[in-house]
Every structure is written in C-alpha cells, then in structure tokens.
C-alpha cells in the first residue's frame, strides 16, 4: 500500500500527508500513554494502553513495517489488553486502588528532568536526517520478514517458541496452584 | 522541519513513551498499572527497533528483533498477571507498598 505523498492545500502550502498522519498517531499514543500513567481506575489504564498500541500500529504502517503493524494490533491490542482487562475485572473487589499521586519532591524533580529533556532534544529535532526513500521491493512484508526469520534467525524464533511454552506452563501452574486451597494461606 | 518526518521524530516519540512508562513504573502503586508501564517501555523500544530498521532497509534484522520482542512482551504480561493474581490470593492486596514479604 502506498500513501499519496503530497496533498495540495488551497493556500498553496504543500503539506506532506505522512507528516500529518505521524503527528496524529503520535498524539494519540502519547495522550493514551498519559492516560495509562495518570488515570485512577485500572480499567481506564487498560483502555489507554489499547490506544497507545493502536497509535503505535499506525506509526509502524508509516514506517512500512506492515507485518509488525498487524502483529501489534493482533497481539498487543487484541491479546495483551484483553488479558489485562480480564484480570482487572477478576480483581475488582471493592478496593478501587486509587492513585494518590506522587509527592512533592518527586513532582519538582520530574518537572526539572522534563525541562532538561526538552533542552537536550530541542537542538536534535532541528537537524533533519532525510529518510532513504528507496526501499527494496517487499520491504516489511510477510514474505521478506518471514524468509529472513526462517533462514538466519531461526534459532531466536525457536527460542521464542520455547519461551512461550514455558510461559504458558508457568502461568497455568501459578494460577491453578492456589485454586483448591485459597483460604488456607501459604502455597 | 515540521513537515518532513525524520528519524529524530521517531526517536523523540520513543523517548517520550519510554519516559512515561518509566515514570509510571516508579510512581504507580498498583501492580497492574506497574505491568502496564512496563508494556509502555517495551513498546517504546520496539518503535526504536523498527525506526532504525527503516533507515537500514536492506537487512530486516530490526523487524525480526521487534517480532521476538513482541513475543517476549506477551509472555511477560501473562506471567506478570499470573503473579499478580497469586499475590492477590496470598496477600489479599496488589498494592506494591503492602508487599513486604521479601524485604530483608
């Protein structure tokens, strides 16, 4: 898929559509990340997390990494967020787990650190490193990434498979162990 | 500067997301929210990998790295949530302030 590179606006200004999409997606993900960090109820945090994932998926599409974008939506926005939501609903037991907010020295330190970050990042954003527009054929498609994944990165791939198996066993045994004797204390 | 998206834009977006995740990780007291902040940080790292791969497009190693990272993050979320459920069963709370069992 290819986006039209330039959109002519009536004022004679040429606005690159990719820039508009980038800023929209970046704003969505940063705003959702703010919701994750500052929202009081955990369910709102989960919704914010989903917004961050979807915004980042849009950014991956902008970077021509289509397979990663699809997997981001499937695994993160579809899987991980729903897992979080299920656990939050399971744990809802009256305690709202409210967020009291950081205390004052932390707040002042955060503002100082943020100012320093802006001071550092400001000059960097001014020098534009141009994107290489010439991408090889099929960059980011399932075919190219899959071929590389199964030829030269097959060992990490298998290791990830084993890791997921171990993870599944660990989660099931952790959850299932205390089920029968949950009020006795100690497992 | 504003109409041309360069590598720096992606780096700064990733930095913002990582800083937000790290701040949430350090300040939140709910175990679930701490896990969500970790997911934010992992996503920021993934964005870096994919953005750098966009600038060296002949070798798809960055995207493969991002794929493996997604798998690891999914496993981390599953085990972390299982540990949270276990903590709720054993301790009756998932506030990180109240978990003092392993304090030396």
PDB file of N, CA and C in Angstrom, chain A residues 16 19 22-23 30 33-34 36-37 39 42 45-46 52-53 56 59-60 63-65 68 71-72 76 83 90-91 93 97 99-100 124 126-132 135-136 139-140 145 148-149 152-153 163-164 167 174-175, chain B residues 1-10 12-13 17 20 27-30 32 35-36 39-40 43 46-47 50 53-55 57 59-61 63-64 67-68 70-73 75 78-79 81-86 88-89 94:
ATOM      1  N   UNK A  16       2.849  17.497   3.624  1.00  0.00           N
ATOM      2  CA  UNK A  16       3.027  16.069   3.404  1.00  0.00           C
ATOM      3  C   UNK A  16       2.049  15.294   4.271  1.00  0.00           C
ATOM      4  N   UNK A  19       3.416  13.450   7.254  1.00  0.00           N
ATOM      5  CA  UNK A  19       3.673  14.227   8.471  1.00  0.00           C
ATOM      6  C   UNK A  19       2.404  14.361   9.287  1.00  0.00           C
ATOM      7  N   UNK A  22       1.702  11.134  10.921  1.00  0.00           N
ATOM      8  CA  UNK A  22       2.643  10.909  12.027  1.00  0.00           C
ATOM      9  C   UNK A  22       2.226  11.686  13.260  1.00  0.00           C
ATOM     10  N   UNK A  23       1.906  12.969  13.072  1.00  0.00           N
ATOM     11  CA  UNK A  23       1.584  13.762  14.259  1.00  0.00           C
ATOM     12  C   UNK A  23       0.294  13.289  14.902  1.00  0.00           C
ATOM     13  N   UNK A  30       0.779   9.258  22.612  1.00  0.00           N
ATOM     14  CA  UNK A  30       1.276   9.949  23.810  1.00  0.00           C
ATOM     15  C   UNK A  30       0.128  10.283  24.757  1.00  0.00           C
ATOM     16  N   UNK A  33      -0.785   7.176  26.486  1.00  0.00           N
ATOM     17  CA  UNK A  33       0.216   6.814  27.486  1.00  0.00           C
ATOM     18  C   UNK A  33       0.061   7.674  28.733  1.00  0.00           C
ATOM     19  N   UNK A  34      -0.309   8.947  28.545  1.00  0.00           N
ATOM     20  CA  UNK A  34      -0.588   9.794  29.708  1.00  0.00           C
ATOM     21  C   UNK A  34      -1.762   9.244  30.501  1.00  0.00           C
ATOM     22  N   UNK A  36      -2.573   6.112  30.676  1.00  0.00           N
ATOM     23  CA  UNK A  36      -2.084   4.921  31.379  1.00  0.00           C
ATOM     24  C   UNK A  36      -1.389   5.324  32.664  1.00  0.00           C
ATOM     25  N   UNK A  37      -0.579   6.384  32.609  1.00  0.00           N
ATOM     26  CA  UNK A  37       0.231   6.727  33.773  1.00  0.00           C
ATOM     27  C   UNK A  37      -0.593   7.459  34.829  1.00  0.00           C
ATOM     28  N   UNK A  39      -4.280   7.851  34.969  1.00  0.00           N
ATOM     29  CA  UNK A  39      -5.673   7.522  35.269  1.00  0.00           C
ATOM     30  C   UNK A  39      -5.771   6.801  36.610  1.00  0.00           C
ATOM     31  N   UNK A  42      -8.035   1.312  37.158  1.00  0.00           N
ATOM     32  CA  UNK A  42      -7.216   0.427  36.313  1.00  0.00           C
ATOM     33  C   UNK A  42      -7.845   0.158  34.956  1.00  0.00           C
ATOM     34  N   UNK A  45      -6.853   2.719  32.621  1.00  0.00           N
ATOM     35  CA  UNK A  45      -5.468   2.476  32.218  1.00  0.00           C
ATOM     36  C   UNK A  45      -5.423   1.466  31.081  1.00  0.00           C
ATOM     37  N   UNK A  46      -6.254   0.414  31.183  1.00  0.00           N
ATOM     38  CA  UNK A  46      -6.239  -0.613  30.134  1.00  0.00           C
ATOM     39  C   UNK A  46      -6.699  -0.037  28.799  1.00  0.00           C
ATOM     40  N   UNK A  52      -2.608   3.415  23.068  1.00  0.00           N
ATOM     41  CA  UNK A  52      -1.182   3.511  22.752  1.00  0.00           C
ATOM     42  C   UNK A  52      -0.774   2.476  21.718  1.00  0.00           C
ATOM     43  N   UNK A  53      -1.259   1.257  21.908  1.00  0.00           N
ATOM     44  CA  UNK A  53      -0.895   0.190  20.965  1.00  0.00           C
ATOM     45  C   UNK A  53      -1.407   0.496  19.564  1.00  0.00           C
ATOM     46  N   UNK A  56       0.637   3.260  17.959  1.00  0.00           N
ATOM     47  CA  UNK A  56       1.939   2.769  17.524  1.00  0.00           C
ATOM     48  C   UNK A  56       1.810   1.887  16.293  1.00  0.00           C
ATOM     49  N   UNK A  59       1.918   4.094  13.456  1.00  0.00           N
ATOM     50  CA  UNK A  59       3.287   4.566  13.194  1.00  0.00           C
ATOM     51  C   UNK A  59       4.089   3.486  12.484  1.00  0.00           C
ATOM     52  N   UNK A  60       3.850   2.226  12.830  1.00  0.00           N
ATOM     53  CA  UNK A  60       4.557   1.144  12.138  1.00  0.00           C
ATOM     54  C   UNK A  60       4.159   1.085  10.665  1.00  0.00           C
ATOM     55  N   UNK A  63       6.075   3.513   8.879  1.00  0.00           N
ATOM     56  CA  UNK A  63       7.464   3.086   8.692  1.00  0.00           C
ATOM     57  C   UNK A  63       7.589   1.921   7.717  1.00  0.00           C
ATOM     58  N   UNK A  64       6.512   1.566   7.044  1.00  0.00           N
ATOM     59  CA  UNK A  64       6.485   0.476   6.068  1.00  0.00           C
ATOM     60  C   UNK A  64       6.740  -0.887   6.701  1.00  0.00           C
ATOM     61  N   UNK A  65       6.541  -0.994   8.003  1.00  0.00           N
ATOM     62  CA  UNK A  65       6.703  -2.290   8.652  1.00  0.00           C
ATOM     63  C   UNK A  65       5.314  -2.896   8.840  1.00  0.00           C
ATOM     64  N   UNK A  68       4.793  -5.979  11.271  1.00  0.00           N
ATOM     65  CA  UNK A  68       4.862  -5.590  12.681  1.00  0.00           C
ATOM     66  C   UNK A  68       3.580  -4.864  13.080  1.00  0.00           C
ATOM     67  N   UNK A  71       0.866  -7.419  13.598  1.00  0.00           N
ATOM     68  CA  UNK A  71       1.084  -8.178  14.829  1.00  0.00           C
ATOM     69  C   UNK A  71       0.863  -7.301  16.051  1.00  0.00           C
ATOM     70  N   UNK A  72       1.183  -6.029  15.933  1.00  0.00           N
ATOM     71  CA  UNK A  72       0.930  -5.106  17.053  1.00  0.00           C
ATOM     72  C   UNK A  72      -0.555  -5.073  17.378  1.00  0.00           C
ATOM     73  N   UNK A  76      -0.876  -7.193  20.730  1.00  0.00           N
ATOM     74  CA  UNK A  76      -0.974  -6.221  21.823  1.00  0.00           C
ATOM     75  C   UNK A  76      -2.404  -5.754  22.025  1.00  0.00           C
ATOM     76  N   UNK A  83      -6.232  -9.457  28.096  1.00  0.00           N
ATOM     77  CA  UNK A  83      -5.735 -10.157  29.282  1.00  0.00           C
ATOM     78  C   UNK A  83      -5.749  -9.231  30.495  1.00  0.00           C
ATOM     79  N   UNK A  90     -11.484  -9.487  37.158  1.00  0.00           N
ATOM     80  CA  UNK A  90     -11.448 -10.552  38.140  1.00  0.00           C
ATOM     81  C   UNK A  90     -11.097 -10.015  39.520  1.00  0.00           C
ATOM     82  N   UNK A  91     -10.245  -8.968  39.538  1.00  0.00           N
ATOM     83  CA  UNK A  91      -9.760  -8.463  40.816  1.00  0.00           C
ATOM     84  C   UNK A  91     -10.665  -7.413  41.424  1.00  0.00           C
ATOM     85  N   UNK A  93     -12.701  -5.946  43.585  1.00  0.00           N
ATOM     86  CA  UNK A  93     -13.208  -6.453  44.862  1.00  0.00           C
ATOM     87  C   UNK A  93     -13.438  -5.291  45.808  1.00  0.00           C
ATOM     88  N   UNK A  97      -8.228   0.933  44.362  1.00  0.00           N
ATOM     89  CA  UNK A  97      -6.803   1.046  44.082  1.00  0.00           C
ATOM     90  C   UNK A  97      -6.484   2.410  43.496  1.00  0.00           C
ATOM     91  N   UNK A  99      -5.040   6.142  42.807  1.00  0.00           N
ATOM     92  CA  UNK A  99      -3.681   6.610  42.610  1.00  0.00           C
ATOM     93  C   UNK A  99      -3.507   7.903  43.373  1.00  0.00           C
ATOM     94  N   UNK A 100      -2.717   7.904  44.438  1.00  0.00           N
ATOM     95  CA  UNK A 100      -2.638   9.107  45.259  1.00  0.00           C
ATOM     96  C   UNK A 100      -1.803  10.218  44.647  1.00  0.00           C
ATOM     97  N   UNK A 124      18.271  18.603  18.672  1.00  0.00           N
ATOM     98  CA  UNK A 124      18.386  17.387  17.875  1.00  0.00           C
ATOM     99  C   UNK A 124      17.307  17.339  16.807  1.00  0.00           C
ATOM    100  N   UNK A 126      16.047  19.682  15.272  1.00  0.00           N
ATOM    101  CA  UNK A 126      16.226  20.677  14.227  1.00  0.00           C
ATOM    102  C   UNK A 126      17.020  20.140  13.039  1.00  0.00           C
ATOM    103  N   UNK A 127      17.962  19.254  13.314  1.00  0.00           N
ATOM    104  CA  UNK A 127      18.741  18.736  12.198  1.00  0.00           C
ATOM    105  C   UNK A 127      18.053  17.501  11.639  1.00  0.00           C
ATOM    106  N   UNK A 128      17.518  17.657  10.452  1.00  0.00           N
ATOM    107  CA  UNK A 128      16.704  16.609   9.860  1.00  0.00           C
ATOM    108  C   UNK A 128      17.602  15.624   9.128  1.00  0.00           C
ATOM    109  N   UNK A 129      17.453  14.370   9.495  1.00  0.00           N
ATOM    110  CA  UNK A 129      18.152  13.339   8.723  1.00  0.00           C
ATOM    111  C   UNK A 129      17.155  12.785   7.720  1.00  0.00           C
ATOM    112  N   UNK A 130      17.478  12.909   6.478  1.00  0.00           N
ATOM    113  CA  UNK A 130      16.498  12.550   5.463  1.00  0.00           C
ATOM    114  C   UNK A 130      16.316  11.047   5.389  1.00  0.00           C
ATOM    115  N   UNK A 131      15.056  10.669   5.202  1.00  0.00           N
ATOM    116  CA  UNK A 131      14.746   9.258   5.045  1.00  0.00           C
ATOM    117  C   UNK A 131      15.258   8.765   3.700  1.00  0.00           C
ATOM    118  N   UNK A 132      15.787   7.560   3.695  1.00  0.00           N
ATOM    119  CA  UNK A 132      16.090   6.938   2.413  1.00  0.00           C
ATOM    120  C   UNK A 132      14.769   6.499   1.798  1.00  0.00           C
ATOM    121  N   UNK A 135      13.303   2.095  -0.963  1.00  0.00           N
ATOM    122  CA  UNK A 135      13.206   0.875  -0.181  1.00  0.00           C
ATOM    123  C   UNK A 135      13.295  -0.319  -1.107  1.00  0.00           C
ATOM    124  N   UNK A 136      13.882  -1.406  -0.663  1.00  0.00           N
ATOM    125  CA  UNK A 136      13.886  -2.599  -1.501  1.00  0.00           C
ATOM    126  C   UNK A 136      12.475  -3.145  -1.686  1.00  0.00           C
ATOM    127  N   UNK A 139       9.703  -4.579   1.147  1.00  0.00           N
ATOM    128  CA  UNK A 139      10.216  -4.260   2.482  1.00  0.00           C
ATOM    129  C   UNK A 139       9.091  -4.319   3.498  1.00  0.00           C
ATOM    130  N   UNK A 140       9.311  -5.071   4.561  1.00  0.00           N
ATOM    131  CA  UNK A 140       8.344  -5.126   5.636  1.00  0.00           C
ATOM    132  C   UNK A 140       7.179  -6.060   5.394  1.00  0.00           C
ATOM    133  N   UNK A 145      10.163 -10.628   5.609  1.00  0.00           N
ATOM    134  CA  UNK A 145      10.494 -10.835   7.016  1.00  0.00           C
ATOM    135  C   UNK A 145      10.453 -12.316   7.355  1.00  0.00           C
ATOM    136  N   UNK A 148      13.586 -14.129   6.109  1.00  0.00           N
ATOM    137  CA  UNK A 148      14.733 -13.880   6.985  1.00  0.00           C
ATOM    138  C   UNK A 148      14.553 -14.577   8.321  1.00  0.00           C
ATOM    139  N   UNK A 149      13.285 -14.617   8.785  1.00  0.00           N
ATOM    140  CA  UNK A 149      13.027 -15.226  10.094  1.00  0.00           C
ATOM    141  C   UNK A 149      13.324 -16.717  10.073  1.00  0.00           C
ATOM    142  N   UNK A 152      17.935 -17.038   8.671  1.00  0.00           N
ATOM    143  CA  UNK A 152      19.087 -16.685   9.502  1.00  0.00           C
ATOM    144  C   UNK A 152      18.711 -16.411  10.945  1.00  0.00           C
ATOM    145  N   UNK A 153      17.410 -16.263  11.229  1.00  0.00           N
ATOM    146  CA  UNK A 153      17.009 -16.010  12.612  1.00  0.00           C
ATOM    147  C   UNK A 153      16.161 -17.147  13.145  1.00  0.00           C
ATOM    148  N   UNK A 163      10.131 -20.271  24.814  1.00  0.00           N
ATOM    149  CA  UNK A 163       9.829 -19.305  25.866  1.00  0.00           C
ATOM    150  C   UNK A 163       8.320 -19.178  26.067  1.00  0.00           C
ATOM    151  N   UNK A 164       7.567 -19.143  24.967  1.00  0.00           N
ATOM    152  CA  UNK A 164       6.116 -19.020  25.104  1.00  0.00           C
ATOM    153  C   UNK A 164       5.524 -20.267  25.742  1.00  0.00           C
ATOM    154  N   UNK A 167       6.262 -20.059  29.378  1.00  0.00           N
ATOM    155  CA  UNK A 167       5.401 -19.029  29.941  1.00  0.00           C
ATOM    156  C   UNK A 167       3.997 -19.544  30.196  1.00  0.00           C
ATOM    157  N   UNK A 174       0.909 -21.317  38.080  1.00  0.00           N
ATOM    158  CA  UNK A 174       0.772 -20.271  39.100  1.00  0.00           C
ATOM    159  C   UNK A 174      -0.683 -20.035  39.448  1.00  0.00           C
ATOM    160  N   UNK A 175      -1.531 -19.965  38.439  1.00  0.00           N
ATOM    161  CA  UNK A 175      -2.940 -19.689  38.698  1.00  0.00           C
ATOM    162  C   UNK A 175      -3.614 -20.909  39.298  1.00  0.00           C
TER     163      UNK A 175
ATOM    164  N   UNK B   1      11.177  21.457   8.633  1.00  0.00           N
ATOM    165  CA  UNK B   1      11.401  20.789   9.903  1.00  0.00           C
ATOM    166  C   UNK B   1      10.134  20.085  10.377  1.00  0.00           C
ATOM    167  N   UNK B   2       9.000  20.777  10.253  1.00  0.00           N
ATOM    168  CA  UNK B   2       7.793  20.153  10.800  1.00  0.00           C
ATOM    169  C   UNK B   2       7.096  19.282   9.776  1.00  0.00           C
ATOM    170  N   UNK B   3       7.339  19.538   8.501  1.00  0.00           N
ATOM    171  CA  UNK B   3       6.604  18.768   7.508  1.00  0.00           C
ATOM    172  C   UNK B   3       7.380  17.549   7.039  1.00  0.00           C
ATOM    173  N   UNK B   4       8.633  17.453   7.426  1.00  0.00           N
ATOM    174  CA  UNK B   4       9.403  16.299   6.983  1.00  0.00           C
ATOM    175  C   UNK B   4       9.732  15.426   8.182  1.00  0.00           C
ATOM    176  N   UNK B   5       9.231  14.214   8.146  1.00  0.00           N
ATOM    177  CA  UNK B   5       9.412  13.325   9.284  1.00  0.00           C
ATOM    178  C   UNK B   5      10.755  12.615   9.127  1.00  0.00           C
ATOM    179  N   UNK B   6      11.622  12.829  10.093  1.00  0.00           N
ATOM    180  CA  UNK B   6      12.944  12.221  10.021  1.00  0.00           C
ATOM    181  C   UNK B   6      13.068  11.177  11.114  1.00  0.00           C
ATOM    182  N   UNK B   7      14.236  10.598  11.178  1.00  0.00           N
ATOM    183  CA  UNK B   7      14.493   9.604  12.222  1.00  0.00           C
ATOM    184  C   UNK B   7      14.333  10.221  13.607  1.00  0.00           C
ATOM    185  N   UNK B   8      14.705  11.497  13.723  1.00  0.00           N
ATOM    186  CA  UNK B   8      14.668  12.131  15.041  1.00  0.00           C
ATOM    187  C   UNK B   8      13.266  12.180  15.614  1.00  0.00           C
ATOM    188  N   UNK B   9      12.276  12.359  14.732  1.00  0.00           N
ATOM    189  CA  UNK B   9      10.906  12.393  15.226  1.00  0.00           C
ATOM    190  C   UNK B   9      10.551  11.071  15.904  1.00  0.00           C
ATOM    191  N   UNK B  10      10.924   9.982  15.245  1.00  0.00           N
ATOM    192  CA  UNK B  10      10.610   8.683  15.840  1.00  0.00           C
ATOM    193  C   UNK B  10      11.378   8.475  17.135  1.00  0.00           C
ATOM    194  N   UNK B  12      12.352  10.759  19.232  1.00  0.00           N
ATOM    195  CA  UNK B  12      11.799  11.582  20.314  1.00  0.00           C
ATOM    196  C   UNK B  12      10.464  11.015  20.789  1.00  0.00           C
ATOM    197  N   UNK B  13       9.647  10.520  19.835  1.00  0.00           N
ATOM    198  CA  UNK B  13       8.394   9.879  20.254  1.00  0.00           C
ATOM    199  C   UNK B  13       8.681   8.675  21.144  1.00  0.00           C
ATOM    200  N   UNK B  17       7.580   8.113  25.103  1.00  0.00           N
ATOM    201  CA  UNK B  17       6.831   6.946  25.588  1.00  0.00           C
ATOM    202  C   UNK B  17       7.630   6.208  26.662  1.00  0.00           C
ATOM    203  N   UNK B  20       7.504   8.157  29.913  1.00  0.00           N
ATOM    204  CA  UNK B  20       6.194   7.996  30.562  1.00  0.00           C
ATOM    205  C   UNK B  20       6.092   6.628  31.228  1.00  0.00           C
ATOM    206  N   UNK B  27       6.249   5.376  39.941  1.00  0.00           N
ATOM    207  CA  UNK B  27       5.334   6.062  40.846  1.00  0.00           C
ATOM    208  C   UNK B  27       4.042   5.313  41.102  1.00  0.00           C
ATOM    209  N   UNK B  28       3.607   4.445  40.213  1.00  0.00           N
ATOM    210  CA  UNK B  28       2.335   3.765  40.464  1.00  0.00           C
ATOM    211  C   UNK B  28       2.511   2.755  41.582  1.00  0.00           C
ATOM    212  N   UNK B  29       1.446   2.571  42.341  1.00  0.00           N
ATOM    213  CA  UNK B  29       1.497   1.620  43.441  1.00  0.00           C
ATOM    214  C   UNK B  29       0.610   0.409  43.196  1.00  0.00           C
ATOM    215  N   UNK B  30      -0.100   0.418  42.090  1.00  0.00           N
ATOM    216  CA  UNK B  30      -0.940  -0.729  41.736  1.00  0.00           C
ATOM    217  C   UNK B  30      -0.127  -1.660  40.843  1.00  0.00           C
ATOM    218  N   UNK B  32      -0.936  -3.912  38.725  1.00  0.00           N
ATOM    219  CA  UNK B  32      -1.402  -3.981  37.336  1.00  0.00           C
ATOM    220  C   UNK B  32      -0.897  -2.784  36.544  1.00  0.00           C
ATOM    221  N   UNK B  35       2.685  -3.153  35.650  1.00  0.00           N
ATOM    222  CA  UNK B  35       2.864  -4.025  34.480  1.00  0.00           C
ATOM    223  C   UNK B  35       2.538  -3.271  33.192  1.00  0.00           C
ATOM    224  N   UNK B  36       1.497  -2.436  33.235  1.00  0.00           N
ATOM    225  CA  UNK B  36       1.161  -1.658  32.035  1.00  0.00           C
ATOM    226  C   UNK B  36       2.277  -0.697  31.681  1.00  0.00           C
ATOM    227  N   UNK B  39       4.849  -2.479  29.830  1.00  0.00           N
ATOM    228  CA  UNK B  39       4.452  -2.669  28.429  1.00  0.00           C
ATOM    229  C   UNK B  39       4.728  -1.408  27.611  1.00  0.00           C
ATOM    230  N   UNK B  40       4.475  -0.239  28.227  1.00  0.00           N
ATOM    231  CA  UNK B  40       4.766   1.017  27.519  1.00  0.00           C
ATOM    232  C   UNK B  40       6.242   1.107  27.164  1.00  0.00           C
ATOM    233  N   UNK B  43       7.133  -1.165  24.346  1.00  0.00           N
ATOM    234  CA  UNK B  43       6.664  -0.650  23.061  1.00  0.00           C
ATOM    235  C   UNK B  43       7.557   0.457  22.544  1.00  0.00           C
ATOM    236  N   UNK B  46      10.455  -1.195  20.988  1.00  0.00           N
ATOM    237  CA  UNK B  46      10.062  -1.766  19.698  1.00  0.00           C
ATOM    238  C   UNK B  46      10.025  -0.706  18.612  1.00  0.00           C
ATOM    239  N   UNK B  47       9.491   0.455  18.968  1.00  0.00           N
ATOM    240  CA  UNK B  47       9.422   1.547  17.985  1.00  0.00           C
ATOM    241  C   UNK B  47      10.823   1.948  17.531  1.00  0.00           C
ATOM    242  N   UNK B  50      12.121  -0.715  15.007  1.00  0.00           N
ATOM    243  CA  UNK B  50      11.515  -0.625  13.679  1.00  0.00           C
ATOM    244  C   UNK B  50      11.980   0.643  12.966  1.00  0.00           C
ATOM    245  N   UNK B  53      15.420   0.182  11.668  1.00  0.00           N
ATOM    246  CA  UNK B  53      15.402  -0.712  10.516  1.00  0.00           C
ATOM    247  C   UNK B  53      14.951   0.014   9.252  1.00  0.00           C
ATOM    248  N   UNK B  54      14.086   1.016   9.421  1.00  0.00           N
ATOM    249  CA  UNK B  54      13.641   1.800   8.273  1.00  0.00           C
ATOM    250  C   UNK B  54      14.814   2.551   7.643  1.00  0.00           C
ATOM    251  N   UNK B  55      15.839   2.829   8.429  1.00  0.00           N
ATOM    252  CA  UNK B  55      16.976   3.577   7.904  1.00  0.00           C
ATOM    253  C   UNK B  55      18.096   2.678   7.414  1.00  0.00           C
ATOM    254  N   UNK B  57      17.411  -0.360   5.367  1.00  0.00           N
ATOM    255  CA  UNK B  57      16.331  -1.229   4.897  1.00  0.00           C
ATOM    256  C   UNK B  57      16.794  -2.528   4.238  1.00  0.00           C
ATOM    257  N   UNK B  59      18.551  -4.905   5.466  1.00  0.00           N
ATOM    258  CA  UNK B  59      18.657  -6.022   6.396  1.00  0.00           C
ATOM    259  C   UNK B  59      17.462  -5.983   7.341  1.00  0.00           C
ATOM    260  N   UNK B  60      16.573  -6.963   7.303  1.00  0.00           N
ATOM    261  CA  UNK B  60      15.371  -6.886   8.154  1.00  0.00           C
ATOM    262  C   UNK B  60      15.591  -7.327   9.589  1.00  0.00           C
ATOM    263  N   UNK B  61      16.818  -7.261  10.076  1.00  0.00           N
ATOM    264  CA  UNK B  61      17.079  -7.743  11.432  1.00  0.00           C
ATOM    265  C   UNK B  61      16.294  -6.961  12.482  1.00  0.00           C
ATOM    266  N   UNK B  63      13.323  -5.640  12.308  1.00  0.00           N
ATOM    267  CA  UNK B  63      11.934  -6.094  12.415  1.00  0.00           C
ATOM    268  C   UNK B  63      11.857  -7.466  13.060  1.00  0.00           C
ATOM    269  N   UNK B  64      12.848  -8.327  12.768  1.00  0.00           N
ATOM    270  CA  UNK B  64      12.837  -9.646  13.410  1.00  0.00           C
ATOM    271  C   UNK B  64      13.042  -9.493  14.907  1.00  0.00           C
ATOM    272  N   UNK B  67       9.840  -8.543  16.358  1.00  0.00           N
ATOM    273  CA  UNK B  67       8.923  -9.685  16.472  1.00  0.00           C
ATOM    274  C   UNK B  67       9.229 -10.498  17.725  1.00  0.00           C
ATOM    275  N   UNK B  68      10.519 -10.814  17.926  1.00  0.00           N
ATOM    276  CA  UNK B  68      10.890 -11.592  19.114  1.00  0.00           C
ATOM    277  C   UNK B  68      10.535 -10.808  20.374  1.00  0.00           C
ATOM    278  N   UNK B  70       8.102  -8.714  20.727  1.00  0.00           N
ATOM    279  CA  UNK B  70       6.654  -8.801  20.954  1.00  0.00           C
ATOM    280  C   UNK B  70       6.303 -10.106  21.648  1.00  0.00           C
ATOM    281  N   UNK B  71       6.945 -11.200  21.214  1.00  0.00           N
ATOM    282  CA  UNK B  71       6.674 -12.494  21.846  1.00  0.00           C
ATOM    283  C   UNK B  71       7.081 -12.469  23.311  1.00  0.00           C
ATOM    284  N   UNK B  72       8.268 -11.919  23.587  1.00  0.00           N
ATOM    285  CA  UNK B  72       8.735 -11.859  24.975  1.00  0.00           C
ATOM    286  C   UNK B  72       7.799 -10.991  25.812  1.00  0.00           C
ATOM    287  N   UNK B  73       7.322  -9.866  25.241  1.00  0.00           N
ATOM    288  CA  UNK B  73       6.445  -8.983  25.996  1.00  0.00           C
ATOM    289  C   UNK B  73       5.118  -9.665  26.298  1.00  0.00           C
ATOM    290  N   UNK B  75       4.654 -12.893  26.709  1.00  0.00           N
ATOM    291  CA  UNK B  75       4.913 -13.834  27.792  1.00  0.00           C
ATOM    292  C   UNK B  75       5.078 -13.138  29.127  1.00  0.00           C
ATOM    293  N   UNK B  78       1.725 -12.208  30.508  1.00  0.00           N
ATOM    294  CA  UNK B  78       0.976 -13.356  31.034  1.00  0.00           C
ATOM    295  C   UNK B  78       1.507 -13.766  32.396  1.00  0.00           C
ATOM    296  N   UNK B  79       2.835 -13.907  32.512  1.00  0.00           N
ATOM    297  CA  UNK B  79       3.389 -14.342  33.794  1.00  0.00           C
ATOM    298  C   UNK B  79       3.214 -13.259  34.858  1.00  0.00           C
ATOM    299  N   UNK B  81       0.806 -11.067  35.104  1.00  0.00           N
ATOM    300  CA  UNK B  81      -0.574 -11.050  35.585  1.00  0.00           C
ATOM    301  C   UNK B  81      -0.860 -12.265  36.450  1.00  0.00           C
ATOM    302  N   UNK B  82      -0.248 -13.415  36.101  1.00  0.00           N
ATOM    303  CA  UNK B  82      -0.432 -14.600  36.950  1.00  0.00           C
ATOM    304  C   UNK B  82       0.148 -14.356  38.327  1.00  0.00           C
ATOM    305  N   UNK B  83       1.318 -13.707  38.377  1.00  0.00           N
ATOM    306  CA  UNK B  83       1.917 -13.387  39.673  1.00  0.00           C
ATOM    307  C   UNK B  83       1.024 -12.408  40.442  1.00  0.00           C
ATOM    308  N   UNK B  84       0.405 -11.461  39.728  1.00  0.00           N
ATOM    309  CA  UNK B  84      -0.487 -10.512  40.396  1.00  0.00           C
ATOM    310  C   UNK B  84      -1.680 -11.248  40.998  1.00  0.00           C
ATOM    311  N   UNK B  85      -2.240 -12.198  40.240  1.00  0.00           N
ATOM    312  CA  UNK B  85      -3.381 -12.955  40.773  1.00  0.00           C
ATOM    313  C   UNK B  85      -2.957 -13.762  41.989  1.00  0.00           C
ATOM    314  N   UNK B  86      -1.759 -14.367  41.918  1.00  0.00           N
ATOM    315  CA  UNK B  86      -1.251 -15.119  43.067  1.00  0.00           C
ATOM    316  C   UNK B  86      -1.050 -14.206  44.270  1.00  0.00           C
ATOM    317  N   UNK B  88      -2.627 -11.484  44.921  1.00  0.00           N
ATOM    318  CA  UNK B  88      -3.935 -11.132  45.471  1.00  0.00           C
ATOM    319  C   UNK B  88      -4.478 -12.263  46.330  1.00  0.00           C
ATOM    320  N   UNK B  89      -4.250 -13.506  45.898  1.00  0.00           N
ATOM    321  CA  UNK B  89      -4.749 -14.642  46.681  1.00  0.00           C
ATOM    322  C   UNK B  89      -3.993 -14.793  47.992  1.00  0.00           C
ATOM    323  N   UNK B  94      -2.892  -6.034  45.945  1.00  0.00           N
ATOM    324  CA  UNK B  94      -1.875  -5.913  44.907  1.00  0.00           C
ATOM    325  C   UNK B  94      -1.207  -4.544  44.963  1.00  0.00           C
TER     326      UNK B  94
END
